[in-house]
Short mmCIF file of C-alpha atoms and ligand atoms in Angstrom, two decimals:
data_model
loop_
_atom_site.label_atom_id
_atom_site.label_comp_id
_atom_site.label_asym_id
_atom_site.label_seq_id
_atom_site.Cartn_x
_atom_site.Cartn_y
_atom_site.Cartn_z
CA MET S 1 0.01 -0.28 -0.04
CA LYS S 2 1.31 3.76 -1.05
CA LYS S 3 1.93 5.93 2.08
CA TYR S 4 1.00 9.36 1.14
CA THR S 5 2.19 12.42 3.02
CA PHE S 6 1.45 16.07 2.73
CA ILE S 7 3.00 18.88 4.39
CA GLY S 8 2.81 22.87 4.22
CA PRO S 9 2.03 25.62 4.39
CA ILE S 10 5.61 26.39 3.21
CA THR S 11 6.24 29.81 2.87
CA GLN S 12 8.74 29.55 -0.16
CA VAL S 13 9.71 26.30 -1.79
CA VAL S 14 12.58 27.25 -3.74
CA SER S 15 11.87 24.44 -6.48
CA MET S 16 15.15 24.96 -8.48
CA ASP S 17 13.10 23.13 -11.23
CA SER S 18 13.57 24.60 -14.95
CA ILE S 19 17.34 26.03 -14.08
CA PRO S 20 19.31 25.84 -17.33
CA LEU S 21 22.51 23.45 -16.93
CA LYS S 22 25.22 25.78 -18.12
CA GLY S 23 25.31 29.78 -18.14
CA ALA S 24 25.08 32.63 -15.70
CA LEU S 25 21.88 33.13 -13.38
CA LYS S 26 19.61 36.25 -11.81
CA ASP S 27 18.12 35.92 -8.58
CA GLU S 28 15.03 36.60 -10.40
CA GLU S 29 15.12 33.20 -12.43
CA ILE S 30 14.66 31.38 -9.39
CA PRO S 31 11.54 29.25 -9.21
CA ILE S 32 10.01 30.13 -5.82
CA LEU S 33 6.56 28.72 -5.15
CA LYS S 34 4.70 31.10 -2.25
CA ASN S 35 2.28 29.36 0.15
CA ALA S 36 3.22 25.71 -1.03
CA GLY S 37 2.38 22.41 -0.64
CA ILE S 38 4.43 19.32 -0.93
CA LEU S 39 2.46 15.81 -1.42
CA ILE S 40 4.70 13.24 -0.96
CA GLU S 41 4.16 9.27 -2.24
CA ASP S 42 6.31 6.92 -1.00
CA GLN S 43 9.46 8.04 -1.26
CA HIS S 44 8.73 10.52 -4.36
CA ILE S 45 6.88 13.97 -4.71
CA TYR S 46 3.40 13.22 -6.40
CA ALA S 47 2.66 16.71 -6.38
CA ILE S 48 4.00 19.87 -5.32
CA GLY S 49 2.10 23.47 -5.71
CA ASN S 50 -0.07 26.03 -4.36
CA TYR S 51 -1.05 24.88 -0.66
CA ASP S 52 -4.50 24.86 -0.87
CA GLU S 53 -4.71 23.10 -4.58
CA ILE S 54 -2.36 20.51 -3.60
CA LYS S 55 -4.61 19.66 0.32
CA LYS S 56 -7.51 18.95 -2.03
CA ILE S 57 -5.25 16.05 -3.82
CA ALA S 58 -3.90 15.06 -0.31
CA ASN S 59 -6.98 14.40 0.80
CA THR S 60 -8.52 12.25 -1.88
CA VAL S 61 -5.59 10.01 -1.25
CA ASN S 62 -5.91 10.18 2.68
CA ALA S 63 -2.26 11.76 3.43
CA GLU S 64 -0.81 12.48 6.55
CA ILE S 65 -0.97 15.60 7.08
CA VAL S 66 2.26 17.41 8.27
CA GLU S 67 1.13 20.92 9.10
CA LEU S 68 3.63 24.25 10.17
CA GLN S 69 3.06 26.63 12.21
CA SER S 70 5.54 29.14 11.14
CA ASP S 71 7.49 30.49 8.37
CA TYR S 72 9.59 27.74 6.49
CA VAL S 73 11.93 28.05 3.21
CA CYS S 74 12.45 24.61 1.83
CA LEU S 75 15.15 24.00 -0.85
CA PRO S 76 15.50 20.69 -2.37
CA GLY S 77 18.46 18.49 -0.38
CA LEU S 78 21.40 19.82 -0.65
CA ILE S 79 24.12 17.29 -3.24
CA ASP S 80 27.80 17.66 -2.03
CA ALA S 81 29.41 16.07 -5.53
CA HIS S 82 33.07 15.84 -4.29
CA THR S 83 34.08 14.63 -1.06
CA HIS S 84 37.28 12.63 0.25
CA ILE S 85 35.07 11.59 3.53
CA CYS S 86 36.51 8.01 3.92
CA PHE S 87 39.70 8.40 5.53
CA SER S 88 41.58 8.03 9.00
CA GLY S 89 43.38 10.33 10.91
CA SER S 90 44.29 14.37 11.38
CA ARG S 91 46.49 16.25 9.43
CA ALA S 92 46.15 19.25 11.69
CA ASN S 93 50.51 19.07 11.42
CA ASP S 94 49.85 19.87 7.61
CA TYR S 95 47.61 22.91 7.97
CA ALA S 96 50.03 24.40 10.74
CA MET S 97 53.16 23.97 8.62
CA ARG S 98 51.17 25.72 5.58
CA ASN S 99 50.22 28.81 7.50
CA SER S 100 54.04 28.97 8.86
CA GLY S 101 54.69 29.34 5.21
CA LYS S 102 55.39 25.59 3.70
CA SER S 103 53.29 24.98 0.29
CA TYR S 104 50.73 22.12 -0.14
CA LEU S 105 53.14 20.25 -2.60
CA GLU S 106 56.13 20.73 -0.40
CA ILE S 107 54.49 18.82 2.50
CA ALA S 108 53.55 16.43 0.13
CA LYS S 109 57.45 16.15 -0.85
CA THR S 110 58.48 15.40 2.65
CA GLY S 111 56.20 12.84 3.73
CA GLY S 112 53.04 14.84 4.94
CA GLY S 113 50.10 15.23 2.52
CA ILE S 114 47.97 12.58 0.75
CA TRP S 115 50.42 9.76 2.07
CA ASP S 116 50.64 10.18 5.39
CA THR S 117 46.24 9.82 5.11
CA VAL S 118 46.76 7.10 3.02
CA THR S 119 49.28 4.94 5.95
CA LYS S 120 46.71 5.94 8.07
CA THR S 121 44.17 4.52 6.09
CA ARG S 122 45.61 1.36 5.51
CA ALA S 123 46.19 0.93 9.51
CA THR S 124 42.25 0.89 9.81
CA SER S 125 39.72 -1.89 9.85
CA GLN S 126 37.10 -1.77 7.01
CA GLU S 127 34.53 -1.91 9.68
CA LYS S 128 35.98 1.18 11.56
CA LEU S 129 36.22 3.41 7.98
CA SER S 130 32.85 2.52 7.60
CA HIS S 131 31.60 3.46 10.59
CA SER S 132 33.94 6.96 10.17
CA VAL S 133 32.04 7.67 6.96
CA VAL S 134 28.48 6.92 8.42
CA LYS S 135 29.31 9.56 10.96
CA ARG S 136 30.75 12.23 8.55
CA ALA S 137 27.36 11.74 6.34
CA ASN S 138 25.34 12.44 9.61
CA HIS S 139 27.22 15.53 10.29
CA LEU S 140 26.46 16.65 6.45
CA LEU S 141 22.58 15.33 6.47
CA LYS S 142 22.08 17.99 9.70
CA ASN S 143 23.53 20.53 7.35
CA GLY S 144 20.90 19.37 4.57
CA ILE S 145 23.21 17.50 2.31
CA THR S 146 21.60 14.53 1.44
CA THR S 147 23.59 12.88 -1.17
CA VAL S 148 26.80 13.09 -0.86
CA GLU S 149 29.79 11.46 -3.52
CA VAL S 150 32.65 10.02 -1.20
CA LYS S 151 35.71 9.36 -3.16
CA THR S 152 38.96 6.83 -2.20
CA GLY S 153 42.51 7.38 -3.31
CA TYR S 154 44.14 6.81 0.77
CA GLY S 155 44.05 2.96 -0.39
CA LEU S 156 46.03 2.91 -3.18
CA SER S 157 46.30 -0.64 -3.84
CA THR S 158 44.21 -3.14 -5.71
CA GLU S 159 43.48 -4.50 -2.05
CA GLU S 160 43.10 -1.29 0.30
CA GLU S 161 41.14 0.57 -2.63
CA LEU S 162 38.59 -2.40 -2.50
CA LYS S 163 38.84 -2.41 1.10
CA MET S 164 37.38 1.79 1.15
CA LEU S 165 34.92 1.22 -1.54
CA ARG S 166 33.15 -1.30 0.74
CA ALA S 167 33.59 0.25 3.44
CA ILE S 168 31.83 3.20 1.49
CA LYS S 169 29.22 0.60 0.27
CA HIS S 170 28.67 -0.25 3.65
CA ALA S 171 28.41 3.24 5.17
CA ASN S 172 26.14 3.48 2.43
CA LEU S 173 23.48 0.71 3.89
CA ASN S 174 24.05 2.51 7.46
CA SER S 175 23.14 6.05 6.93
CA GLU S 176 19.91 8.00 5.70
CA SER S 177 21.76 9.68 2.43
CA ASP S 178 23.02 8.34 -0.57
CA LEU S 179 26.52 7.91 -1.18
CA ILE S 180 27.92 7.75 -4.64
CA ALA S 181 30.79 6.18 -4.41
CA THR S 182 34.37 7.17 -6.86
CA CYS S 183 37.44 5.06 -6.97
CA LEU S 184 40.28 7.72 -6.60
CA ALA S 185 43.24 5.21 -7.19
CA ALA S 186 44.94 7.70 -9.10
CA HIS S 187 45.58 9.81 -6.27
CA MET S 188 49.26 9.63 -6.29
CA LEU S 189 51.84 7.30 -6.87
CA PRO S 190 51.98 5.56 -3.66
CA LYS S 191 55.37 5.45 -2.27
CA ASP S 192 56.11 2.06 -1.54
CA TYR S 193 54.94 1.27 -5.16
CA LYS S 194 57.71 -1.04 -6.89
CA GLY S 195 57.21 0.56 -10.58
CA ASP S 196 56.19 4.05 -12.16
CA HIS S 197 53.14 5.47 -12.60
CA THR S 198 52.31 3.92 -16.20
CA ALA S 199 53.22 0.10 -14.71
CA TYR S 200 50.98 1.48 -11.12
CA LEU S 201 47.97 2.39 -13.74
CA LYS S 202 48.39 -0.39 -15.83
CA GLU S 203 48.13 -2.56 -12.71
CA MET S 204 44.85 -0.96 -11.21
CA THR S 205 43.13 -1.20 -14.87
CA THR S 206 44.12 -4.85 -14.89
CA THR S 207 43.64 -5.60 -11.32
CA LEU S 208 40.68 -2.92 -10.03
CA LEU S 209 38.60 -1.91 -12.23
CA PRO S 210 37.04 -5.21 -13.75
CA THR S 211 36.20 -5.89 -9.76
CA LEU S 212 34.57 -2.65 -8.94
CA LYS S 213 31.89 -3.55 -11.86
CA THR S 214 32.17 -7.22 -10.63
CA GLU S 215 31.52 -6.49 -7.07
CA LYS S 216 29.58 -3.52 -8.25
CA LEU S 217 31.09 -1.09 -5.90
CA CYS S 218 31.22 1.89 -8.42
CA ASN S 219 30.63 3.74 -11.52
CA ARG S 220 32.89 6.53 -11.12
CA ILE S 221 36.70 6.89 -11.67
CA ASP S 222 38.56 9.83 -10.48
CA ALA S 223 42.53 10.87 -11.46
CA PHE S 224 44.27 13.49 -9.43
CA VAL S 225 46.01 15.57 -12.79
CA GLU S 226 48.89 17.47 -11.49
CA GLN S 227 52.37 17.61 -10.43
CA SER S 228 53.03 15.78 -7.23
CA ALA S 229 50.45 13.22 -9.02
CA PHE S 230 49.74 11.88 -12.61
CA SER S 231 50.64 13.82 -15.71
CA LYS S 232 48.55 13.94 -18.51
CA GLU S 233 50.25 11.75 -20.87
CA GLN S 234 50.40 9.21 -18.08
CA ILE S 235 46.66 9.50 -17.01
CA GLU S 236 45.17 9.87 -20.55
CA PRO S 237 45.41 6.17 -21.36
CA TYR S 238 43.55 5.45 -18.25
CA LEU S 239 40.67 7.48 -18.40
CA PHE S 240 40.47 6.17 -21.89
CA ILE S 241 40.64 2.37 -20.80
CA ALA S 242 37.99 3.14 -17.81
CA LYS S 243 35.79 4.94 -20.51
CA GLU S 244 35.85 1.96 -22.30
CA MET S 245 35.04 -0.57 -19.86
CA GLY S 246 31.76 2.02 -18.93
CA PHE S 247 32.72 4.61 -16.14
CA ASP S 248 31.92 7.93 -15.49
CA ILE S 249 35.23 10.17 -15.93
CA THR S 250 35.87 13.08 -13.15
CA VAL S 251 39.05 15.11 -12.96
CA HIS S 252 41.16 16.81 -10.21
CA ALA S 253 41.86 19.33 -12.69
CA ASP S 254 44.12 22.53 -12.88
CA GLN S 255 44.53 23.27 -8.85
CA PHE S 256 48.03 24.04 -8.97
CA THR S 257 49.12 23.69 -12.51
CA THR S 258 46.84 23.97 -15.70
CA GLY S 259 46.52 20.46 -17.59
CA GLY S 260 43.86 18.59 -16.01
CA SER S 261 40.88 20.48 -17.44
CA GLU S 262 42.11 19.37 -21.17
CA ILE S 263 42.03 15.89 -20.36
CA ALA S 264 38.87 16.30 -18.52
CA ILE S 265 37.61 17.38 -21.80
CA LYS S 266 39.89 15.22 -23.93
CA VAL S 267 37.95 12.38 -22.49
CA ASN S 268 34.68 13.76 -22.07
CA ALA S 269 34.83 13.58 -18.49
CA ILE S 270 31.77 14.37 -16.25
CA SER S 271 33.74 17.11 -14.40
CA ALA S 272 36.64 18.63 -13.91
CA ASP S 273 36.96 19.58 -10.32
CA HIS S 274 39.29 22.23 -8.36
CA LEU S 275 40.08 24.88 -11.42
CA GLU S 276 41.50 27.05 -8.80
CA ALA S 277 44.87 27.54 -11.69
CA SER S 278 42.41 27.78 -14.66
CA THR S 279 43.57 30.70 -17.16
CA ASP S 280 40.89 32.33 -20.02
CA ILE S 281 42.28 30.12 -22.11
CA GLU S 282 40.86 26.89 -19.94
CA ILE S 283 37.83 28.71 -18.93
CA LYS S 284 37.34 29.03 -22.53
CA LYS S 285 37.32 25.67 -23.61
CA LEU S 286 35.67 24.12 -20.43
CA ALA S 287 32.61 26.27 -21.14
CA ALA S 288 32.52 25.76 -24.77
CA SER S 289 32.21 21.74 -23.34
CA ASN S 290 30.20 19.32 -21.40
CA VAL S 291 32.24 19.50 -18.54
CA ILE S 292 30.63 20.56 -15.62
CA ALA S 293 33.38 22.64 -13.91
CA ILE S 294 33.39 21.94 -9.85
CA ALA S 295 34.45 24.51 -7.44
CA LEU S 296 36.03 23.42 -4.21
CA PRO S 297 35.68 26.50 -2.29
CA GLY S 298 36.80 24.49 1.07
CA ALA S 299 40.22 23.75 -0.49
CA SER S 300 40.57 27.39 -1.44
CA ILE S 301 39.68 28.24 2.82
CA GLY S 302 42.10 25.30 3.70
CA LEU S 303 45.21 25.78 1.76
CA GLY S 304 44.67 29.64 1.43
CA CYS S 305 44.78 30.28 -2.19
CA ASP S 306 42.73 31.12 -4.87
CA PHE S 307 39.09 30.80 -5.71
CA THR S 308 37.74 28.79 -8.59
CA PRO S 309 37.11 31.41 -10.65
CA ALA S 310 33.32 30.50 -11.19
CA ARG S 311 32.19 33.75 -12.21
CA LYS S 312 33.88 33.91 -15.20
CA ILE S 313 33.42 30.13 -16.06
CA LEU S 314 29.37 31.02 -15.52
CA ASP S 315 30.22 33.78 -17.46
CA ALA S 316 31.84 32.11 -20.50
CA GLY S 317 28.95 29.95 -20.45
CA GLY S 318 29.74 27.24 -18.21
CA ALA S 319 28.06 24.77 -15.96
CA LEU S 320 29.13 25.32 -12.42
CA ALA S 321 28.51 23.02 -9.20
CA ILE S 322 29.92 23.51 -6.29
CA ALA S 323 31.11 20.95 -3.52
CA SER S 324 32.84 20.62 0.08
CA ASP S 325 36.35 18.61 -0.89
CA TRP S 326 36.06 17.90 2.89
CA ASN S 327 39.22 16.00 3.21
CA PRO S 328 41.73 15.62 6.01
CA GLY S 329 44.10 17.82 3.76
CA SER S 330 43.27 20.28 2.07
CA ALA S 331 39.41 21.45 2.74
CA PRO S 332 38.68 19.82 6.73
CA MET S 333 35.90 22.24 7.09
CA GLY S 334 33.14 20.08 5.71
CA ASP S 335 30.80 22.57 5.42
CA LEU S 336 29.03 22.93 1.85
CA LEU S 337 26.86 25.85 2.66
CA THR S 338 29.08 28.20 4.20
CA GLN S 339 31.66 27.60 2.10
CA ALA S 340 29.20 27.99 -1.04
CA ALA S 341 28.22 31.42 0.59
CA ILE S 342 31.98 32.37 1.01
CA LEU S 343 32.89 31.71 -2.70
CA GLY S 344 29.73 33.48 -3.61
CA THR S 345 31.00 37.04 -1.63
CA PHE S 346 34.54 36.10 -3.30
CA GLN S 347 33.21 35.39 -6.64
CA LYS S 348 30.11 37.72 -6.80
CA LEU S 349 28.12 35.14 -7.31
CA SER S 350 23.95 35.04 -7.15
CA ASN S 351 22.09 33.35 -4.91
CA ALA S 352 20.75 31.81 -8.08
CA GLU S 353 23.85 30.54 -8.96
CA ILE S 354 25.41 29.39 -5.73
CA LEU S 355 21.74 27.27 -4.68
CA ALA S 356 21.95 25.66 -8.24
CA GLY S 357 25.55 24.87 -7.75
CA ILE S 358 24.57 22.69 -4.50
CA THR S 359 21.65 21.38 -5.89
CA THR S 360 20.36 21.05 -9.82
CA ARG S 361 23.90 21.41 -11.29
CA ALA S 362 25.62 19.16 -8.61
CA ALA S 363 22.61 16.31 -9.37
CA ALA S 364 23.56 16.61 -13.03
CA ALA S 365 27.92 16.38 -11.75
CA LEU S 366 26.55 13.01 -10.62
CA ARG S 367 24.56 12.17 -13.73
CA LEU S 368 21.59 11.95 -10.70
CA GLU S 369 18.16 12.80 -12.55
CA ASP S 370 16.07 11.93 -10.07
CA ARG S 371 16.95 14.61 -7.06
CA GLY S 372 18.41 18.61 -7.43
CA LYS S 373 14.63 19.47 -7.73
CA LEU S 374 11.20 19.78 -6.22
CA ALA S 375 8.99 18.51 -8.78
CA PRO S 376 6.41 15.42 -9.60
CA LYS S 377 8.07 12.48 -9.68
CA MET S 378 11.64 13.61 -7.86
CA LEU S 379 12.84 12.21 -4.57
CA ALA S 380 11.35 13.79 -1.80
CA ASP S 381 14.35 14.88 -0.38
CA PHE S 382 14.82 18.51 0.99
CA CYS S 383 15.25 20.40 3.97
CA LEU S 384 13.44 23.32 5.79
CA PHE S 385 14.71 26.25 7.15
CA SER S 386 12.98 28.23 9.91
CA THR S 387 12.68 31.66 7.77
CA HIS S 388 10.23 34.29 5.70
CA HIS S 389 12.87 34.32 2.70
CA PHE S 390 15.12 32.00 0.72
CA ASN S 391 17.84 35.53 0.82
CA GLU S 392 18.10 34.34 4.36
CA LEU S 393 19.71 30.87 3.77
CA LEU S 394 23.29 32.34 2.14
CA TYR S 395 23.48 35.35 4.23
CA HIS S 396 23.79 34.00 6.96
CA GLN S 397 26.81 31.60 5.43
CA GLY S 398 25.57 28.49 6.77
CA LYS S 399 24.96 29.28 10.31
CA LEU S 400 20.99 28.62 9.53
CA THR S 401 21.07 25.35 9.61
CA PRO S 402 17.69 23.24 8.54
CA SER S 403 15.23 22.94 10.90
CA GLN S 404 14.35 19.49 9.10
CA VAL S 405 15.72 17.37 6.82
CA TRP S 406 13.71 15.07 4.51
CA LYS S 407 15.10 11.99 2.33
CA ARG S 408 12.91 9.84 0.55
CA GLY S 409 10.05 11.08 1.80
CA LYS S 410 10.70 10.59 5.94
CA VAL S 411 12.11 13.43 8.25
CA VAL S 412 15.34 12.29 8.87
CA SER S 413 16.93 15.24 11.13
CA THR S 414 15.36 17.94 12.49
CA LYS S 415 16.79 20.54 15.25
O1 NIG C 501 40.95 17.38 -3.40
N1 NIG C 501 43.87 17.34 -4.65
C1 NIG C 501 43.74 16.41 -4.37
N2 NIG C 501 42.72 15.48 -3.23
C2 NIG C 501 42.12 16.29 -2.39
C3 NIG C 501 43.07 16.57 -1.19
C4 NIG C 501 43.59 15.16 -0.81
C5 NIG C 501 44.53 15.50 0.26
O2 NIG C 501 45.16 16.33 0.87
O3 NIG C 501 44.14 14.41 1.24
C6 NIG C 501 41.38 17.58 -2.89
O4 NIG C 501 42.11 19.11 -2.55
FE1 FE C 502 39.51 16.45 -4.24
#
């Protein structure tokens, strides 16, 4: 038997319906439903619109009525399309060293950086890792994030990468959010690997990638194209093979030096993430492509470096999503709404562009067509903020957190 729930009246529903994937947006373009109601059928939205109109439908299907007594603004469940929340240990030392003048790449060379987290993650059991992912996903859920992409990349051997992916799969079963796994075996050449970059990637292609398919562990492959990781020439064949095997591709691109976005475009990746170092040339090419740019303001804040040129990307006609990059090294904060709001102040983004970047455009970056906007047949993933106007959300820079979070038609977090 189907279960119907009707919720309202909601002062403003920011539906994000019919927002184009690419290009600049004005706040006048934000689709707002005033004095609205949402009728849920099991996990999905059945009808949404004027409170009185939808209530009539709700009565015909005997819906349970959740009547709201004060002002609320409703957003689609937020989507964090780039995180590394499967890890062990802290890199507070790296953070202190960076603030004392050492660069991210220098620290990586002297044994800190990603390798430090690899050592600690390898020393952690799959069960413990899984538990830590659930804990972090729950933290995000309280802040309205109902879908989280989670990367590997701290295992860096076939067995250890599989351990991470199995931990993420298990965490997905044990958390209310949807966790979308991505294999980042190409995060760096592991220091204990007896061979060069090409040999390592070849090994991953033959030993790891087929198992991802057979065990249904993930459909997405990521690679870090950077001086400290893999060159364009090294990564290209790996990504083409992964693509031929049917994986979606995403690239850590142009973080410190350019090159990654070129590869992302060449392999027709779904997204190119970071882009802090992209120049006008890369921006123009990205905007003309199908690749979604993902800005990661948490990494700029964590490293104290430039923000992704989000304004220029949008003005050039590109698609821009915004994600937290939550990881122990470059982005330890893990607070998407705060970071997106701060990116907005520095890059002069409209509220429409920021909100699209963490909802509908983030859904596109994960190729998820059933979420990121509030409309019939979409998942009933949304959050309610106790305020009267959507402008308040970014104005409070993430400090206004949701009063209620709904995931697949159920309340999963309240405050
Ligand atoms: O997206 N840039 C590469 N990877 C991560 C950082 C990972 C780490 O430092 O542990 C990032 O910033
Ligand atoms: Fe990252």
